[in-house]
Coordinates of C-alpha atoms in Angstrom, one line a residue:
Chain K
X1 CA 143.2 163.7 212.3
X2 CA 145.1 160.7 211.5
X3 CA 142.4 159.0 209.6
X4 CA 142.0 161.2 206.9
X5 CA 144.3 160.6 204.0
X6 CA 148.1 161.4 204.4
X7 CA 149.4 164.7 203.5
X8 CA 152.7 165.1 201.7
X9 CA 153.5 168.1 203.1
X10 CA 157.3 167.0 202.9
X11 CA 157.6 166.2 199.3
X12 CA 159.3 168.3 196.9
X13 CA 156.3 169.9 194.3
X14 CA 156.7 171.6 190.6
X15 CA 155.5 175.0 192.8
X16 CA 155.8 176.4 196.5
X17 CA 152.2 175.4 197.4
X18 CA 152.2 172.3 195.3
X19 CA 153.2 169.1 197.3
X20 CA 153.4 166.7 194.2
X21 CA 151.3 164.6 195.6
X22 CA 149.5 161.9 193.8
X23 CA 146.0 161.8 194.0
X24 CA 144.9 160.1 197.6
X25 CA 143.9 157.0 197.5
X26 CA 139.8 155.5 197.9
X27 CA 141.2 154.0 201.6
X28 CA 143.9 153.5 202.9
X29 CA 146.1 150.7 202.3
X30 CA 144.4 149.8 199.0
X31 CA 146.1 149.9 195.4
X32 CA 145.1 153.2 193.3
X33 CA 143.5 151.7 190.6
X34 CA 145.2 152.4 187.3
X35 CA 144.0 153.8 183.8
X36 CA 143.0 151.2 181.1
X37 CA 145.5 152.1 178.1
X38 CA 144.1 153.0 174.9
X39 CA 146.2 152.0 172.5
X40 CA 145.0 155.0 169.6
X41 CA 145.2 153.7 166.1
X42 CA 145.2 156.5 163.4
X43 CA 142.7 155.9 160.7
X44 CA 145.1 155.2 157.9
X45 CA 146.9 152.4 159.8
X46 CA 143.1 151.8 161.0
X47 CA 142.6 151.3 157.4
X48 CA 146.0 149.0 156.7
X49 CA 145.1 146.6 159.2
X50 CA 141.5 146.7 158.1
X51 CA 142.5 145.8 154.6
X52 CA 145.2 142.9 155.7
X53 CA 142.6 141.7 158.0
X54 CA 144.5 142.2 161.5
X55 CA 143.0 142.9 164.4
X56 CA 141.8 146.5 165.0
X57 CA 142.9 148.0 168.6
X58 CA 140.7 147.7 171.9
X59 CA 139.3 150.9 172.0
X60 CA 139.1 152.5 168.9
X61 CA 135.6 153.0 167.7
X62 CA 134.1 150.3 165.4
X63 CA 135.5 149.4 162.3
X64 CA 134.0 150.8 158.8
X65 CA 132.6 147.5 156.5
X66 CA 135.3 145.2 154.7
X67 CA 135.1 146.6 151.3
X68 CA 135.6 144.1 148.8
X69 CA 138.1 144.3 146.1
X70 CA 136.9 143.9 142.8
X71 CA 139.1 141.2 142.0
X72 CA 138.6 139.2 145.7
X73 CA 136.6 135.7 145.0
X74 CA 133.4 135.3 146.0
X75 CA 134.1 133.4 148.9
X76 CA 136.4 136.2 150.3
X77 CA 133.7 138.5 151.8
X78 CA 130.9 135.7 152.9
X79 CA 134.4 134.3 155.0
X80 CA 135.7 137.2 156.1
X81 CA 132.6 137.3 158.6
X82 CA 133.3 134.0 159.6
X83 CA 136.9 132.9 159.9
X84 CA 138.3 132.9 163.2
X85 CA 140.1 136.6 164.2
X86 CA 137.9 138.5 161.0
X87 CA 140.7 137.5 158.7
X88 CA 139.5 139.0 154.9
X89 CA 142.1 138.6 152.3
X90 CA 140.7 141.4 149.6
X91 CA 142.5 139.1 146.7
X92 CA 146.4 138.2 146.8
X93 CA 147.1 139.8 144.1
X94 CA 145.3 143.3 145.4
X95 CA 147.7 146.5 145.3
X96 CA 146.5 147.3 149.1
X97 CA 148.7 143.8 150.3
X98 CA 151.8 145.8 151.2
X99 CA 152.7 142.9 152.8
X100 CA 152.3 139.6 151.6
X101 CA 151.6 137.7 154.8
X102 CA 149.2 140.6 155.7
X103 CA 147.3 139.1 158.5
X104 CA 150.9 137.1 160.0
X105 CA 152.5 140.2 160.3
X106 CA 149.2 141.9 162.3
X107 CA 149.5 139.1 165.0
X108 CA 153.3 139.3 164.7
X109 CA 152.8 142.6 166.1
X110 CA 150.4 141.9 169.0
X111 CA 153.2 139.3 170.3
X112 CA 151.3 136.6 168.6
X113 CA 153.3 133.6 166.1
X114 CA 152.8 134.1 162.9
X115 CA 150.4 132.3 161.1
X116 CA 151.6 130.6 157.7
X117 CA 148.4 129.2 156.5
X118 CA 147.6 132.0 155.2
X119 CA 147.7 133.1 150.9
X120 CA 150.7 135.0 150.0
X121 CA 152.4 136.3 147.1
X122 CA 153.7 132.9 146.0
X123 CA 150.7 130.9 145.6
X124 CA 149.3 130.2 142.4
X125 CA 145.8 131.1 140.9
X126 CA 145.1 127.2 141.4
X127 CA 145.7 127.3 145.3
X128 CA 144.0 130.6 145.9
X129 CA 140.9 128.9 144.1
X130 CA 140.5 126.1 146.0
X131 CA 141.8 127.7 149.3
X132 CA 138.4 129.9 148.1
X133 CA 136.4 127.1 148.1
X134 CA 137.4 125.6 151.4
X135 CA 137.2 128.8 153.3
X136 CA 133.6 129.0 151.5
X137 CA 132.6 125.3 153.4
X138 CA 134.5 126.8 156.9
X139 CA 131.1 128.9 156.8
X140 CA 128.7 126.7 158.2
X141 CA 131.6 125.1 160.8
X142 CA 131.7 121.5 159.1
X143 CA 135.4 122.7 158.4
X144 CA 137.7 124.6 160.1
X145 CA 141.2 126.1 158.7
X146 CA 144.2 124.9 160.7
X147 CA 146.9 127.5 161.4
X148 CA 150.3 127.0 160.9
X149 CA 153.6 128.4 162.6
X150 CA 157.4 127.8 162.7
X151 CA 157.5 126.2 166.1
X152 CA 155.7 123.0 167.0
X153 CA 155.2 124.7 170.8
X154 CA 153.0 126.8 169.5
X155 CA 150.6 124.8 168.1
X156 CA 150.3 122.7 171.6
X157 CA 147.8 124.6 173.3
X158 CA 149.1 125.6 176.5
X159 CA 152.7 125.1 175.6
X160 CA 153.0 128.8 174.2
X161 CA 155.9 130.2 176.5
X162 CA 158.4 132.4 175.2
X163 CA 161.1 130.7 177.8
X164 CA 160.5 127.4 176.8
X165 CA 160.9 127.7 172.8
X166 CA 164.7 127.0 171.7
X167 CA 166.0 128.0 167.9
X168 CA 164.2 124.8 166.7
X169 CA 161.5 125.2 163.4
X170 CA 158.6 123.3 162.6
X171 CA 160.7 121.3 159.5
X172 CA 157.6 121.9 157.1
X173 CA 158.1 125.7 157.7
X174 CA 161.8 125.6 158.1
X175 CA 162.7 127.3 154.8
X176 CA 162.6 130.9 154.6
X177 CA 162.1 132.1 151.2
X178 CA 158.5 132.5 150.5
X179 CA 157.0 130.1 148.2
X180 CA 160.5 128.1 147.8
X181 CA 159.4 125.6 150.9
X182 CA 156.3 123.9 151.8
X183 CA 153.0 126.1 150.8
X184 CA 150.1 124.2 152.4
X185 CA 147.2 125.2 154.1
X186 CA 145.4 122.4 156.1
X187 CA 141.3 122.1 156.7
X188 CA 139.7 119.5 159.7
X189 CA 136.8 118.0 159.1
X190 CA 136.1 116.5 162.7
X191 CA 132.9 114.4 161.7
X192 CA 134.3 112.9 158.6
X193 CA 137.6 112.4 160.9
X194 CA 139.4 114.1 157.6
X195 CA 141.8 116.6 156.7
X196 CA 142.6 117.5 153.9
X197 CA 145.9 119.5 152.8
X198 CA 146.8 122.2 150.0
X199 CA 149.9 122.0 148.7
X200 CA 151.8 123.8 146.4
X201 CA 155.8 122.7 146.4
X202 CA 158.4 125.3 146.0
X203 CA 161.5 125.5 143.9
X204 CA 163.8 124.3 146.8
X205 CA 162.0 120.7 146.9
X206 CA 163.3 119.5 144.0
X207 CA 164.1 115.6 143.8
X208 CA 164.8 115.3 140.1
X209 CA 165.1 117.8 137.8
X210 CA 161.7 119.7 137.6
X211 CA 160.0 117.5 140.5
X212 CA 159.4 117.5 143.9
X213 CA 162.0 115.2 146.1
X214 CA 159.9 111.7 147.4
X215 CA 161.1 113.0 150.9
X216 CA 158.8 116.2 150.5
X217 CA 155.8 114.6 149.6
X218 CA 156.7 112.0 152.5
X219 CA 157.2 115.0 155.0
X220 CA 153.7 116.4 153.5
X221 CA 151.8 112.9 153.7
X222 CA 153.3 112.3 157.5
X223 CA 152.2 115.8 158.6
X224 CA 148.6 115.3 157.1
X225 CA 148.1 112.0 158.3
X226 CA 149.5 113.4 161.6
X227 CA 147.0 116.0 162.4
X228 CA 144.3 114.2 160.8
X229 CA 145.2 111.5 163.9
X230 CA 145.7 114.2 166.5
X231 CA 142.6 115.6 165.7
X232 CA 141.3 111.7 166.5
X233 CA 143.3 110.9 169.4
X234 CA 145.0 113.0 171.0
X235 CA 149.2 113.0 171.4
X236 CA 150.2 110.4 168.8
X237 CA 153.6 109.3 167.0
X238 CA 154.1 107.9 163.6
X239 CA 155.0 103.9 163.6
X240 CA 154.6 103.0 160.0
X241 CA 154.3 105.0 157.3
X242 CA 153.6 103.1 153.4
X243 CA 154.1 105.5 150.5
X244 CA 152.7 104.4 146.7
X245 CA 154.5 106.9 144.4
X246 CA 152.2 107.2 141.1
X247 CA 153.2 110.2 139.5
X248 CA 155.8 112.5 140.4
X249 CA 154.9 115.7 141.6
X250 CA 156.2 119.0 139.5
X251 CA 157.4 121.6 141.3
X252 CA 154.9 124.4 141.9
X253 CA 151.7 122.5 140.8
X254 CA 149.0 122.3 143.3
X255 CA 147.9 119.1 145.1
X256 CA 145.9 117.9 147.3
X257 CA 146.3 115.5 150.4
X258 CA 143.1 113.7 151.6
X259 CA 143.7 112.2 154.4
X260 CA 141.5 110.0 156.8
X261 CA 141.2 107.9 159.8
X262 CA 140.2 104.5 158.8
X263 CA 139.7 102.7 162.2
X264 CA 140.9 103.0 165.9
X265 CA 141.8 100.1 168.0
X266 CA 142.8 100.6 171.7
X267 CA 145.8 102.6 171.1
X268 CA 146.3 102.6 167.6
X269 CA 145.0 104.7 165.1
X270 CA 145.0 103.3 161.3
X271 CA 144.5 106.1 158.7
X272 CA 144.9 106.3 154.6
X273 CA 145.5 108.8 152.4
X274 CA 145.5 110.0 148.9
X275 CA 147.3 112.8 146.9
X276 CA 145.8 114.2 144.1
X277 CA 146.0 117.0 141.5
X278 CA 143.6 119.9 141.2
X279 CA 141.3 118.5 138.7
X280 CA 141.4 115.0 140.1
X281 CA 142.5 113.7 137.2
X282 CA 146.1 112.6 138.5
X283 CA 146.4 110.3 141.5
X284 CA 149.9 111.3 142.7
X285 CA 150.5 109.1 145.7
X286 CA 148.6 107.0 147.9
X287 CA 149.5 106.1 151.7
X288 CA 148.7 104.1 154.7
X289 CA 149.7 104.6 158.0
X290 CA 149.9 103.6 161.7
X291 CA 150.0 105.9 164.4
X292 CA 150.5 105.1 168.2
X293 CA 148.6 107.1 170.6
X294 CA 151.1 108.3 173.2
X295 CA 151.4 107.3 177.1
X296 CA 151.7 110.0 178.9
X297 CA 154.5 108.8 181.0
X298 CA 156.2 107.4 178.4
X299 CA 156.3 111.1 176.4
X300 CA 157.7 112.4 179.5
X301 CA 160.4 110.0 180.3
X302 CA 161.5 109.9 176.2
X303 CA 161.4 114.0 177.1
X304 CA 163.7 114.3 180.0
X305 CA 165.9 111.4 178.3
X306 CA 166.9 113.8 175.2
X307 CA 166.8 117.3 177.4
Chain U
X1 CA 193.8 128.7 155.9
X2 CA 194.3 125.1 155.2
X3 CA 197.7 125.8 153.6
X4 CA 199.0 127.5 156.7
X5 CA 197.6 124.2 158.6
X6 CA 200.3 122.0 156.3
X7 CA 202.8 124.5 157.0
X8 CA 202.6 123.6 160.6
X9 CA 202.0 119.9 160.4
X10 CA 204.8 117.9 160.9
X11 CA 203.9 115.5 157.8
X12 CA 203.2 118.7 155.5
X13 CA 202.4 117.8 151.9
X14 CA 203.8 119.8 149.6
X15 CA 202.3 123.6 149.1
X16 CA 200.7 123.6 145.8
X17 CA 198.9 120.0 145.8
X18 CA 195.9 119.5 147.1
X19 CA 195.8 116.2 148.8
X20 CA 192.9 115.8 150.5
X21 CA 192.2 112.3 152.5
X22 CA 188.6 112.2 150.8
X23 CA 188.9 109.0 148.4
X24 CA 191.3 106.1 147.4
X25 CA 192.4 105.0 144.5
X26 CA 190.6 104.7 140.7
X27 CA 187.2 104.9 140.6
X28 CA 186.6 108.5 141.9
X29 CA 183.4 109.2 141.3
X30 CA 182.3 110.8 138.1
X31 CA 181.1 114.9 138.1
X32 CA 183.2 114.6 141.2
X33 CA 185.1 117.5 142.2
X34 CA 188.5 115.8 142.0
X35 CA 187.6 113.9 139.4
X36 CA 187.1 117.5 137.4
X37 CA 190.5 119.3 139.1
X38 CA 192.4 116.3 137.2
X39 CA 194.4 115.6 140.5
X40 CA 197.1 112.8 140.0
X41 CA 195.6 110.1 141.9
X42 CA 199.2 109.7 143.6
X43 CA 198.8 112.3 145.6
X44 CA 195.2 111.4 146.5
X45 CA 194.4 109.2 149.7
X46 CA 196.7 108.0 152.5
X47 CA 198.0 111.4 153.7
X48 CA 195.5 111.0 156.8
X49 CA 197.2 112.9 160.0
X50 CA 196.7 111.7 163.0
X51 CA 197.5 115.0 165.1
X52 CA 195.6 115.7 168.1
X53 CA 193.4 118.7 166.4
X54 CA 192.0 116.5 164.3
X55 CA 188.6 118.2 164.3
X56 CA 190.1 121.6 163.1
X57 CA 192.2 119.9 160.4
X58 CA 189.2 117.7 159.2
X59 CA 186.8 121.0 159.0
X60 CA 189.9 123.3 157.9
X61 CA 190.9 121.0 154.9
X62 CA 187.0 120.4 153.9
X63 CA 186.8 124.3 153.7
X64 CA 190.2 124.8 151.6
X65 CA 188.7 121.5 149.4
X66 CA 184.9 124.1 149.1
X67 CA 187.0 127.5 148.2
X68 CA 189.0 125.7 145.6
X69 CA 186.1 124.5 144.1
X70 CA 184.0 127.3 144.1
X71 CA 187.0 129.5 142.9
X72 CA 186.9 127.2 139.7
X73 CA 183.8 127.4 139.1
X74 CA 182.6 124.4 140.6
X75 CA 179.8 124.0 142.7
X76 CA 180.2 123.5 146.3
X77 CA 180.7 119.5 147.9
X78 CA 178.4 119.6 151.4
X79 CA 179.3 116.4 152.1
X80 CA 182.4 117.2 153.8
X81 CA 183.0 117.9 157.4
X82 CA 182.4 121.8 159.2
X83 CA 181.7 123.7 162.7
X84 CA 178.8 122.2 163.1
X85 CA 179.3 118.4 163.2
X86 CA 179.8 116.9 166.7
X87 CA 182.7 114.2 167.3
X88 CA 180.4 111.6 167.1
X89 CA 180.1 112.5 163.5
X90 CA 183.5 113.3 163.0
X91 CA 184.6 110.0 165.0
X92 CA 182.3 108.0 162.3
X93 CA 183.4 110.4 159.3
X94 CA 186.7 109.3 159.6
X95 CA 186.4 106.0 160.6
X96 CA 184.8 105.4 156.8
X97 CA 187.5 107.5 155.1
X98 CA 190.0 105.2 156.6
X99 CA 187.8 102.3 154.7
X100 CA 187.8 104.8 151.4
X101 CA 191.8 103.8 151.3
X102 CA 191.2 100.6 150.1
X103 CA 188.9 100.9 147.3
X104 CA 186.3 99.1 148.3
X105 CA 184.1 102.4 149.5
X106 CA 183.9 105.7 148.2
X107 CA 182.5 108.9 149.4
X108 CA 179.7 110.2 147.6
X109 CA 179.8 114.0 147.1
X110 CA 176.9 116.1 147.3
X111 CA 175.6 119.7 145.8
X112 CA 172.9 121.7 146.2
X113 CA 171.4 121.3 143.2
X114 CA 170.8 118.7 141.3
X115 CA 171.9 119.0 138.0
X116 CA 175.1 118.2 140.1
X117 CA 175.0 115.1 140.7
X118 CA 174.4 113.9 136.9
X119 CA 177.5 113.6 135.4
X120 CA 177.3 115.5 132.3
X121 CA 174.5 117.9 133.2
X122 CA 177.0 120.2 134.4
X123 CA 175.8 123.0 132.8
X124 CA 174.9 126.4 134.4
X125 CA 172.4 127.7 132.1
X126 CA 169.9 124.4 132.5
X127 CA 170.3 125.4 136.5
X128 CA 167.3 127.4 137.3
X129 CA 166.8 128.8 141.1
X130 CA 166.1 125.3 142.4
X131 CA 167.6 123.6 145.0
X132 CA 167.9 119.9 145.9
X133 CA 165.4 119.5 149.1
X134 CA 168.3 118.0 151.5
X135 CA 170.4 120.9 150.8
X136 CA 167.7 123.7 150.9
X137 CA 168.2 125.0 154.4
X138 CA 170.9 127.8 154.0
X139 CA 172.0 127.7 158.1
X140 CA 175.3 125.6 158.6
X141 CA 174.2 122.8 160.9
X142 CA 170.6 123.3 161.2
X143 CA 169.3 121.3 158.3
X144 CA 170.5 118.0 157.0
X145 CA 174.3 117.2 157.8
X146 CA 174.7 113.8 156.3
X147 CA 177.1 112.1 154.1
X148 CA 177.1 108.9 152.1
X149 CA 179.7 106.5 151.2
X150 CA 179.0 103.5 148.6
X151 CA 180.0 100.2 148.7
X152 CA 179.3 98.7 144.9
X153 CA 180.4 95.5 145.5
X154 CA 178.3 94.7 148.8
X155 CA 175.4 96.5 146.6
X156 CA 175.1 99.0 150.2
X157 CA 174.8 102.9 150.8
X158 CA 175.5 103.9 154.2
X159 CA 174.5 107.8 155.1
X160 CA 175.8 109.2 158.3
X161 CA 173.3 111.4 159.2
X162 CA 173.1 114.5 161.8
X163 CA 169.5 116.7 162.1
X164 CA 169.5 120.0 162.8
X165 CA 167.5 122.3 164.6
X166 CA 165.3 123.2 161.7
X167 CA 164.0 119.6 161.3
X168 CA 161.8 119.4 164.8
X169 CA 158.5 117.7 164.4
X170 CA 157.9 116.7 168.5
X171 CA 159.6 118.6 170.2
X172 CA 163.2 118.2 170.9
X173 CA 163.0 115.0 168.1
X174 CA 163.3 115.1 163.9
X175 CA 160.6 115.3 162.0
X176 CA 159.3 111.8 160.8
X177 CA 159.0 113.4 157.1
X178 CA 162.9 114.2 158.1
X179 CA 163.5 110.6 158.5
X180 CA 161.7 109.2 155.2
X181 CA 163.6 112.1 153.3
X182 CA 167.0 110.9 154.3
X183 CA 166.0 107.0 154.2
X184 CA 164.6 107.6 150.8
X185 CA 167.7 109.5 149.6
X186 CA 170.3 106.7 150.8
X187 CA 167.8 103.9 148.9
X188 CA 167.8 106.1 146.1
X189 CA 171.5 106.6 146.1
X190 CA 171.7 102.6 146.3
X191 CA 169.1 102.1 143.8
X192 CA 170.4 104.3 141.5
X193 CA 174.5 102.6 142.0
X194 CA 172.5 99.4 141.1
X195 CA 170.2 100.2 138.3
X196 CA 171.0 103.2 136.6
X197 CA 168.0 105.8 136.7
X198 CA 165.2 104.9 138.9
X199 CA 161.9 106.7 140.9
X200 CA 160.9 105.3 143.6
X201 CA 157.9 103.7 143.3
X202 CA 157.0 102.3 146.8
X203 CA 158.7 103.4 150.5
X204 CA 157.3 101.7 153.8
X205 CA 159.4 103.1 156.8
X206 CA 158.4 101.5 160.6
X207 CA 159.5 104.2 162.9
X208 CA 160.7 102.3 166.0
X209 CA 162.1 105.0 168.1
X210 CA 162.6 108.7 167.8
X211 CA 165.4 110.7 166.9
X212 CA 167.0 113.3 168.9
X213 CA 167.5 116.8 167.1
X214 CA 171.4 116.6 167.1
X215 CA 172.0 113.1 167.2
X216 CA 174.2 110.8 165.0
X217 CA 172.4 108.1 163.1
X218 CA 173.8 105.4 160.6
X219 CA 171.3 104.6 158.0
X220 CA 172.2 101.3 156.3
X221 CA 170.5 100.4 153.1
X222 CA 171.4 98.0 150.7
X223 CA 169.5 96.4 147.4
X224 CA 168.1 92.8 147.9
X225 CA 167.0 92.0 144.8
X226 CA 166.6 93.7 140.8
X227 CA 163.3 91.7 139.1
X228 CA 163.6 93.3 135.7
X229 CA 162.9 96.6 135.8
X230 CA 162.4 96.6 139.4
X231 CA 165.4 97.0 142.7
X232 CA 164.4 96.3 146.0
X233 CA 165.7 97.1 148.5
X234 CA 165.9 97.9 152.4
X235 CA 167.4 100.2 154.9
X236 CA 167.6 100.3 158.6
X237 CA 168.9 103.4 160.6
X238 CA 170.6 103.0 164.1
X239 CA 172.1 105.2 166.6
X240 CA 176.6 105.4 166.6
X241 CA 176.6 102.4 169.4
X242 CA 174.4 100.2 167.2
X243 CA 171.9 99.9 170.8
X244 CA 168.9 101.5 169.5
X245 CA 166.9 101.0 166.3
X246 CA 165.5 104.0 165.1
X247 CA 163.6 102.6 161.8
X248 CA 163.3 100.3 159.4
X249 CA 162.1 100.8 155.7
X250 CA 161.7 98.8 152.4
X251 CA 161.5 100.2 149.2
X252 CA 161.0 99.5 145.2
X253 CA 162.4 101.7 143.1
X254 CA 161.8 101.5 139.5
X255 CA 163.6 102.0 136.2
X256 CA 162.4 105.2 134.3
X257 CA 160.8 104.7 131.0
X258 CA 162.4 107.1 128.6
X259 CA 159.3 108.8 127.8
X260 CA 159.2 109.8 131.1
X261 CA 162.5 111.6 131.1
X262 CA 161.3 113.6 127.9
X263 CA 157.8 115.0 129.3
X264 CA 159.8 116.4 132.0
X265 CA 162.0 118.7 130.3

């Protein structure tokens, strides 16, 4: 009968009485549906990933526990729980890192950027300690850790096409060599409207001899300030920008950038800032700034006048 | 390559002498690579062709000027013109040589490190793996392309300046810590012509309109006033037609106590 599902009787099998036929379909006219893939993950690279803190595969079964290495700090394991993608960092200076950017290179890997804010092998006991202690307050969601990548479309949600990305870099990650460029790791604070910035400068930021170039610690300042008044309102430019320079910044000491958002008026937002060392006991710069909260039209039009 | 280009120019100078059209007469710059080479200053200056491929010849004699000074033993002068500058750059670039002739302006070379740039610091063992932030990105063209040329008398610095790729901060514009790294570099340039060694001590930059990744700007800075141990000065950087303002900074620079310099090394 015709109804019944078509025969193949004229296709070419493996064997005589074998048609070759796929299996029929439900009814016809309708798609065959098709086999979820399961991506298998062996349980040594199950283990890898574990240990760099990637994400393990669809359907492979359920991890075993994060174990904790011995010489992890005490914030590691309570965070691991907690930070956004399971990310656990088992100590940077732990033998099992076969890579530095461990967890990057995992989302590399499933297609994702690469994440930046992230400890590697450069950063210094100092910035491993207090990147501890921030990932300890991320626990209870007051703060929240902001990644970081090498092109500014991918950290404009919905902007994250392939076609649309040219060989531009984010300037603050443009430097390749690990730990010779801009180490910083940035943490939001949305009822406090304040971010605040680790920073470690690397050997190729020098200024004069020994110190980091007044540029860097500009380009650190604007980029603080910056998210701290994206996070407040939305698209924004820098208008003004007011740098105190106190105490010159050597390279590869650790500092950190507190910036918040003093007041908003209509369109502007008006935010301070302050750089200071580790212990607090060093006020390295101080800072002001205005920032314009963008027209949408205007953005557009300044857009498709430079493309 | 750039002795095969005077070969087959018609006002060749002789093989042998480097004559590059980079400066004019006395007064080239200490620690500069010419300066070092002990070039007659007769054979430097005024031997600017005018041939129609003056782009190749501009980047072909800036890479013959590079080789001979790495093959000495020098370190290499970025300053200078290659593939990656547009004719805007170019266009400007040799506009100022042509008012290098005279004296009254003088190109300021620039290393990537810098130990460089202090003249008698030219020593390779105090040079650890550092490099000077403006000259950090490796790729030709896709960091900072700029070059300075100093006026002493008019107490001015004036940077032509070209971002590259790897300086986005909006999309398709430079980064505004791009902007306060060059601005601050020409006022410390100026500062430092002025007054000797300085830090800077204060920099307020108004950022009027964006630049575009690949654009030519002229940053224009020049020292108003020295209260003792004190410069300040100002800068403003605009586009090659002089229509658009892209910012406008002040800055104080200070002298550096002495004590200073010591805890540092």
């Amino acid at each position: 009968m015709s109804t019944h599902a078509p025969t193949r009787a004229h296709v070419r099998g493996h064997w005589p009485a074998c048609s070759g036929a796929r299996r029929p379909r439900a009814r016809a006219g309708t798609p065959r549906p098709r086999r979820p893939v399961i991506q298998r993950v062996w349980p040594k690279q199950r283990r890898l990933l574990q240990r760099r803190g990637g994400r393990a595969a669809p359907e492979s079964p359920p991890p075993p526990p994060a174990r904790r290495h011995p010489r992890a700090g005490a914030g590691a394991a309570g965070a691991a729980a907690t930070e956004p993608g399971g990310r656990s960092r088992c100590g940077a200076r732990s033998r099992w890192r076969l890579e530095p950017r461990g967890a990057g290179a995992a989302g590399s890997q499933l297609g994702q950027s690469k994440d930046y804010a992230l400890p590697n092998a450069s950063w210094s006991q100092d910035m491993l300690d207090l990147y501890n202690r921030f990932l300890d307050m991320t626990k209870d969601g007051l703060w929240k850790r902001i990644p970081s990548y090498n092109n500014i479309l991918d950290h404009i949600p919905g902007k994250l096409t392939y076609e649309k990305r040219k060989d531009t870099r984010l300037f603050l990650r443009s430097i390749d060599a690990e730990g010779a460029g801009f180490e910083y790791v940035m943490f939001l604070n949305t009822s406090e409207k304040r971010v605040v910035c680790l920073f470690q400068p690397g050997s190729y930021l020098e200024g004069h001899p020994g110190f980091a170039h007044g540029g860097s610690i500009a380009t650190i300042i604007d980029s603080t300030i910056g998210s701290c008044a994206i996070s407040v309102a939305g698209k924004v430019m820098t208008a003004n920008l007011s740098i105190d320079y106190v105490n010159p910044v050597p390279l590869g000491s650790v500092v950190l950038v507190d910036s918040k958002a003093d007041k908003v008026e209509g369109r502007k937002v008006f935010l301070s800032c302050k750089m200071q060392s580790v212990d607090g006991n060093t006020l390295h710069a101080e800072a002001t700034a205005l920032f314009i909260q963008l027209d949408a039209t205007k953005a557009q039009k300044q857009q498709a006048s430079c493309q």
